[in-house]
């Protein structure tokens, strides 16, 4: 198993993926859950290319601020370019388990599709708890990768590809344990909402189409899957799309919680 490396090439791919219709929908859902308002100080853990940072800085206005933290210099560089000119944005290179921020410095925090990559999730939750003020809200979004369902006439190959893809992160099933972990970390008002991302069309705007090249690249040469087999897997999905037979679904989870006052 070796996790995805958020290097320059992947950062560029994320830049495209994060402009798709489904990821725009995800950002809207996250921002609705976060409920940030004018003057709020917001922390984005694992901010990646900075789409949330750029949107939230408009939402909190000139009296608020947004701090983005990420462990990848390459994605942070994209975030820097995206938020250039905003003096109420701070971007920090750091790990989610050791946030370079003072205690209780934020009114709200978010972490979208990040904790599933973090080996010590409990340490990251402790850091989020420390970083927000008492009464502060956190929003955490992760995918349960076992819910991924693609129509294929080669279910054995599909199962092997998805099993290999599970190796791209630390915990492919994190949503199953996240509510309990949030409570142990000291949060209250813990709630989870599952959002289905489903499509019967292979449009580049659909999550289930946009992630195919990423998965193909990652699984090729891993767990006994050759480059040709990974290509054949992706080609089948392409052909299904052309024939009007495409089907994809997965459930992504939005957790909300509060640091008690
Ligand atoms: C799938 S991207 C999500 C980016 C962003 N949250 C979004 O949804 O637009 C995951 C991001 O988490 C970052 N990341 C992964 N592990 C991390 C860690 N231990 N500490 C901080 N950032 C991490 C990666 O560098 C990458 O930018």
Short mmCIF file of C-alpha atoms and ligand atoms in Angstrom, two decimals:
data_model
loop_
_atom_site.label_atom_id
_atom_site.label_comp_id
_atom_site.label_asym_id
_atom_site.label_seq_id
_atom_site.Cartn_x
_atom_site.Cartn_y
_atom_site.Cartn_z
CA UNK A 1 0.00 0.00 0.00
CA UNK A 2 1.28 3.48 -0.77
CA UNK A 3 -0.81 6.59 -0.45
CA UNK A 4 -1.42 9.12 -3.19
CA UNK A 5 1.31 11.75 -3.30
CA UNK A 6 -0.06 15.26 -3.67
CA UNK A 7 2.72 16.37 -6.01
CA UNK A 8 2.64 18.89 -8.86
CA UNK A 9 1.00 16.51 -11.36
CA UNK A 10 -1.76 15.50 -8.95
CA UNK A 11 -2.28 19.12 -7.87
CA UNK A 12 -2.90 19.99 -11.54
CA UNK A 13 -5.41 17.12 -11.84
CA UNK A 14 -7.21 18.29 -8.69
CA UNK A 15 -7.42 21.77 -10.20
CA UNK A 16 -9.54 20.27 -13.03
CA UNK A 17 -11.53 17.84 -10.86
CA UNK A 18 -12.48 20.58 -8.40
CA UNK A 19 -14.12 22.68 -11.13
CA UNK A 20 -16.59 19.90 -12.04
CA UNK A 21 -20.32 20.15 -11.36
CA UNK A 22 -20.29 17.48 -8.63
CA UNK A 23 -17.41 19.04 -6.74
CA UNK A 24 -19.08 22.47 -7.00
CA UNK A 25 -22.15 20.84 -5.42
CA UNK A 26 -19.95 19.42 -2.68
CA UNK A 27 -18.48 22.86 -1.92
CA UNK A 28 -21.97 24.34 -1.70
CA UNK A 29 -23.03 21.61 0.76
CA UNK A 30 -19.90 22.11 2.88
CA UNK A 31 -20.35 25.90 2.99
CA UNK A 32 -24.02 25.48 3.97
CA UNK A 33 -22.99 23.13 6.79
CA UNK A 34 -20.21 25.45 7.98
CA UNK A 35 -22.51 28.51 8.21
CA UNK A 36 -19.58 30.96 8.22
CA UNK A 37 -20.63 34.58 8.44
CA UNK A 38 -19.08 38.05 8.16
CA UNK A 39 -16.21 38.53 10.60
CA UNK A 40 -15.65 34.81 11.24
CA UNK A 41 -12.14 33.38 11.51
CA UNK A 42 -12.12 30.10 9.56
CA UNK A 43 -9.52 27.32 9.46
CA UNK A 44 -9.33 24.94 6.47
CA UNK A 45 -7.27 21.85 7.32
CA UNK A 46 -5.95 20.20 4.15
CA UNK A 47 -6.99 23.18 2.04
CA UNK A 48 -5.36 21.72 -1.10
CA UNK A 49 -5.57 24.09 -4.09
CA UNK A 50 -7.54 26.59 -2.02
CA UNK A 51 -11.00 26.59 -3.61
CA UNK A 52 -12.68 26.73 -0.18
CA UNK A 53 -10.24 29.35 1.08
CA UNK A 54 -11.03 31.59 -1.92
CA UNK A 55 -14.79 31.18 -1.54
CA UNK A 56 -14.81 31.54 2.25
CA UNK A 57 -12.72 34.70 2.26
CA UNK A 58 -15.51 36.35 0.26
CA UNK A 59 -18.09 34.96 2.70
CA UNK A 60 -16.35 36.21 5.88
CA UNK A 61 -15.56 39.59 4.33
CA UNK A 62 -12.83 42.07 5.24
CA UNK A 63 -13.38 41.73 9.00
CA UNK A 64 -12.97 37.95 8.93
CA UNK A 65 -10.05 35.75 7.95
CA UNK A 66 -9.28 32.34 6.50
CA UNK A 67 -6.27 30.18 7.31
CA UNK A 68 -5.45 27.23 5.06
CA UNK A 69 -3.11 24.47 6.19
CA UNK A 70 -1.81 21.69 3.96
CA UNK A 71 1.06 19.21 4.00
CA UNK A 72 1.71 19.57 0.25
CA UNK A 73 3.77 22.57 -0.94
CA UNK A 74 2.49 22.00 -4.50
CA UNK A 75 -1.21 22.29 -3.65
CA UNK A 76 -0.48 25.20 -1.29
CA UNK A 77 1.20 27.04 -4.16
CA UNK A 78 -2.07 26.77 -6.14
CA UNK A 79 -3.95 28.05 -3.08
CA UNK A 80 -1.51 30.98 -2.84
CA UNK A 81 -2.11 31.96 -6.47
CA UNK A 82 -5.88 31.57 -6.06
CA UNK A 83 -6.02 33.90 -3.03
CA UNK A 84 -3.36 36.44 -4.02
CA UNK A 85 -4.20 39.99 -2.94
CA UNK A 86 -6.19 38.99 0.17
CA UNK A 87 -4.34 40.11 3.29
CA UNK A 88 -6.82 38.25 5.50
CA UNK A 89 -5.74 34.86 4.09
CA UNK A 90 -2.89 32.89 5.68
CA UNK A 91 -1.52 29.69 4.17
CA UNK A 92 0.66 27.38 6.24
CA UNK A 93 2.61 24.26 5.31
CA UNK A 94 1.95 21.76 8.12
CA UNK A 95 0.48 18.42 9.05
CA UNK A 96 -3.10 18.09 10.29
CA UNK A 97 -1.81 16.45 13.46
CA UNK A 98 0.34 19.48 14.43
CA UNK A 99 -1.49 22.64 13.39
CA UNK A 100 0.68 25.78 13.58
CA UNK A 101 -2.14 27.83 15.12
CA UNK A 102 -2.88 29.14 18.64
CA UNK A 103 -5.56 27.54 20.85
CA UNK A 104 -9.14 28.68 20.27
CA UNK A 105 -8.18 31.01 17.41
CA UNK A 106 -11.02 30.08 15.02
CA UNK A 107 -14.80 30.39 15.00
CA UNK A 108 -15.16 27.50 12.57
CA UNK A 109 -13.04 24.86 10.86
CA UNK A 110 -13.45 22.53 7.91
CA UNK A 111 -11.53 19.57 6.54
CA UNK A 112 -12.79 18.14 3.28
CA UNK A 113 -11.54 14.78 2.05
CA UNK A 114 -8.38 15.04 4.12
CA UNK A 115 -8.75 12.97 7.28
CA UNK A 116 -9.18 9.81 5.20
CA UNK A 117 -5.48 10.33 4.27
CA UNK A 118 -4.31 10.91 7.85
CA UNK A 119 -2.94 7.89 9.70
CA UNK A 120 -3.61 9.34 13.18
CA UNK A 121 -7.14 10.73 12.78
CA UNK A 122 -7.65 11.06 16.54
CA UNK A 123 -4.62 13.36 16.77
CA UNK A 124 -6.02 15.47 13.91
CA UNK A 125 -9.42 15.71 15.65
CA UNK A 126 -7.70 16.76 18.89
CA UNK A 127 -5.97 19.53 16.94
CA UNK A 128 -9.24 20.70 15.38
CA UNK A 129 -10.82 20.72 18.85
CA UNK A 130 -7.92 22.79 20.21
CA UNK A 131 -8.00 25.24 17.29
CA UNK A 132 -11.66 26.29 17.48
CA UNK A 133 -13.17 28.49 20.19
CA UNK A 134 -15.61 26.93 22.68
CA UNK A 135 -18.88 26.99 20.74
CA UNK A 136 -16.96 26.75 17.45
CA UNK A 137 -18.22 24.54 14.65
CA UNK A 138 -16.33 21.97 12.60
CA UNK A 139 -17.32 20.37 9.30
CA UNK A 140 -15.56 17.21 8.15
CA UNK A 141 -16.26 15.57 4.80
CA UNK A 142 -15.03 12.12 3.81
CA UNK A 143 -15.98 9.34 1.40
CA UNK A 144 -16.89 5.78 2.33
CA UNK A 145 -15.12 4.14 -0.61
CA UNK A 146 -16.94 0.83 0.01
CA UNK A 147 -20.11 2.53 -1.28
CA UNK A 148 -18.63 3.03 -4.76
CA UNK A 149 -20.68 1.20 -7.36
CA UNK A 150 -19.91 1.19 -11.09
CA UNK A 151 -21.78 -0.98 -13.55
CA UNK A 152 -19.37 -3.44 -15.19
CA UNK A 153 -19.69 -6.78 -16.93
CA UNK A 154 -16.38 -7.75 -15.33
CA UNK A 155 -17.20 -7.53 -11.62
CA UNK A 156 -14.08 -9.48 -10.62
CA UNK A 157 -11.80 -6.93 -12.34
CA UNK A 158 -13.84 -4.08 -10.86
CA UNK A 159 -13.46 -5.55 -7.36
CA UNK A 160 -9.67 -5.89 -7.79
CA UNK A 161 -9.34 -2.33 -9.10
CA UNK A 162 -11.38 -0.91 -6.22
CA UNK A 163 -9.44 -2.98 -3.67
CA UNK A 164 -6.17 -1.62 -5.09
CA UNK A 165 -7.58 1.94 -5.05
CA UNK A 166 -8.36 1.52 -1.32
CA UNK A 167 -4.59 1.64 -0.83
CA UNK A 168 -4.50 5.30 -1.96
CA UNK A 169 -5.48 6.51 1.50
CA UNK A 170 -5.12 5.66 5.18
CA UNK A 171 -8.74 4.69 5.89
CA UNK A 172 -11.13 4.07 2.97
CA UNK A 173 -14.04 3.60 5.41
CA UNK A 174 -13.39 6.50 7.82
CA UNK A 175 -17.02 7.78 7.90
CA UNK A 176 -18.06 4.60 9.72
CA UNK A 177 -16.06 5.54 12.83
CA UNK A 178 -15.90 9.32 12.57
CA UNK A 179 -18.95 10.22 14.71
CA UNK A 180 -17.68 8.14 17.62
CA UNK A 181 -14.17 9.59 17.24
CA UNK A 182 -15.54 13.15 17.23
CA UNK A 183 -17.35 12.47 20.52
CA UNK A 184 -14.22 10.96 22.06
CA UNK A 185 -12.27 14.05 20.93
CA UNK A 186 -14.68 16.14 23.02
CA UNK A 187 -17.09 17.46 20.41
CA UNK A 188 -20.87 17.63 20.95
CA UNK A 189 -23.83 17.99 18.58
CA UNK A 190 -22.20 15.43 16.32
CA UNK A 191 -24.30 14.78 13.22
CA UNK A 192 -23.68 13.15 9.85
CA UNK A 193 -25.43 13.48 6.55
CA UNK A 194 -24.78 11.15 3.62
CA UNK A 195 -24.87 12.68 0.15
CA UNK A 196 -25.12 10.43 -2.84
CA UNK A 197 -23.13 11.30 -5.93
CA UNK A 198 -24.75 9.28 -8.67
CA UNK A 199 -24.90 9.51 -12.42
CA UNK A 200 -26.14 7.49 -15.37
CA UNK A 201 -24.21 9.69 -17.80
CA UNK A 202 -20.49 9.67 -18.39
CA UNK A 203 -20.14 13.42 -18.43
CA UNK A 204 -16.76 14.93 -17.42
CA UNK A 205 -18.71 16.91 -14.80
CA UNK A 206 -19.72 13.78 -12.89
CA UNK A 207 -17.49 12.61 -10.03
CA UNK A 208 -17.86 9.02 -11.26
CA UNK A 209 -16.33 9.95 -14.61
CA UNK A 210 -13.80 12.55 -13.45
CA UNK A 211 -12.00 10.18 -11.06
CA UNK A 212 -11.52 7.39 -13.62
CA UNK A 213 -8.13 8.66 -14.93
CA UNK A 214 -6.84 9.12 -11.35
CA UNK A 215 -7.80 5.57 -10.40
CA UNK A 216 -6.43 4.11 -13.62
CA UNK A 217 -3.06 5.78 -13.05
CA UNK A 218 -2.90 4.77 -9.39
CA UNK A 219 -3.82 1.08 -9.75
CA UNK A 220 -1.64 0.36 -12.80
CA UNK A 221 1.26 -1.76 -11.58
CA UNK A 222 -0.21 -2.37 -8.12
CA UNK A 223 -1.67 -5.50 -6.53
CA UNK A 224 -1.17 -7.55 -9.70
CA UNK A 225 -3.03 -5.09 -11.96
CA UNK A 226 -1.05 -4.40 -15.13
CA UNK A 227 -1.13 -1.15 -17.06
CA UNK A 228 -3.12 -2.92 -19.81
CA UNK A 229 -5.67 -4.20 -17.33
CA UNK A 230 -6.09 -0.76 -15.75
CA UNK A 231 -6.55 0.68 -19.26
CA UNK A 232 -9.13 -2.00 -20.11
CA UNK A 233 -11.01 -1.19 -16.89
CA UNK A 234 -11.17 2.50 -17.81
CA UNK A 235 -12.01 1.70 -21.44
CA UNK A 236 -15.00 -0.39 -20.42
CA UNK A 237 -16.42 2.57 -18.47
CA UNK A 238 -15.84 4.78 -21.51
CA UNK A 239 -17.65 2.32 -23.77
CA UNK A 240 -20.57 2.06 -21.34
CA UNK A 241 -20.82 5.82 -21.47
CA UNK A 242 -20.94 5.83 -25.28
CA UNK A 243 -23.66 3.16 -25.28
CA UNK A 244 -25.80 4.96 -22.67
CA UNK A 245 -25.10 2.22 -20.10
CA UNK A 246 -23.02 4.18 -17.61
CA UNK A 247 -23.89 3.90 -13.91
CA UNK A 248 -21.93 5.26 -10.95
CA UNK A 249 -22.91 5.92 -7.35
CA UNK A 250 -21.10 6.61 -4.08
CA UNK A 251 -21.95 8.12 -0.72
CA UNK A 252 -19.93 10.99 0.70
CA UNK A 253 -20.47 12.07 4.30
CA UNK A 254 -20.68 15.52 5.86
CA UNK A 255 -20.07 15.52 9.62
CA UNK A 256 -20.80 18.55 11.77
CA UNK A 257 -19.82 18.98 15.41
CA UNK A 258 -19.33 21.70 18.01
CA UNK A 259 -16.67 22.30 20.63
CA UNK A 260 -18.75 22.64 23.81
CA UNK A 261 -18.76 26.00 25.61
C1 LIG B 1 -8.33 15.29 -1.76
S1 LIG B 1 -7.42 16.75 -1.40
C2 LIG B 1 -8.68 17.83 -0.73
C3 LIG B 1 -8.34 19.30 -0.84
C4 LIG B 1 -9.40 20.28 -0.29
N1 LIG B 1 -9.76 19.99 1.07
C5 LIG B 1 -10.65 20.28 -1.14
O1 LIG B 1 -11.56 19.50 -0.88
O2 LIG B 1 -10.72 21.08 -2.10
C6 LIG B 1 -6.57 16.26 0.06
C7 LIG B 1 -5.60 17.31 0.58
O3 LIG B 1 -5.22 16.91 1.90
C8 LIG B 1 -3.84 17.16 2.06
N2 LIG B 1 -3.35 16.29 3.12
C9 LIG B 1 -3.26 14.94 3.11
N3 LIG B 1 -2.76 14.49 4.27
C10 LIG B 1 -2.53 15.59 5.04
C11 LIG B 1 -2.01 15.79 6.35
N4 LIG B 1 -1.63 14.76 7.11
N5 LIG B 1 -1.93 17.05 6.83
C12 LIG B 1 -2.31 18.11 6.07
N6 LIG B 1 -2.80 17.98 4.80
C13 LIG B 1 -2.90 16.74 4.30
C14 LIG B 1 -3.25 16.88 0.70
O4 LIG B 1 -1.98 17.49 0.54
C15 LIG B 1 -4.32 17.45 -0.22
O5 LIG B 1 -4.08 18.79 -0.54
#
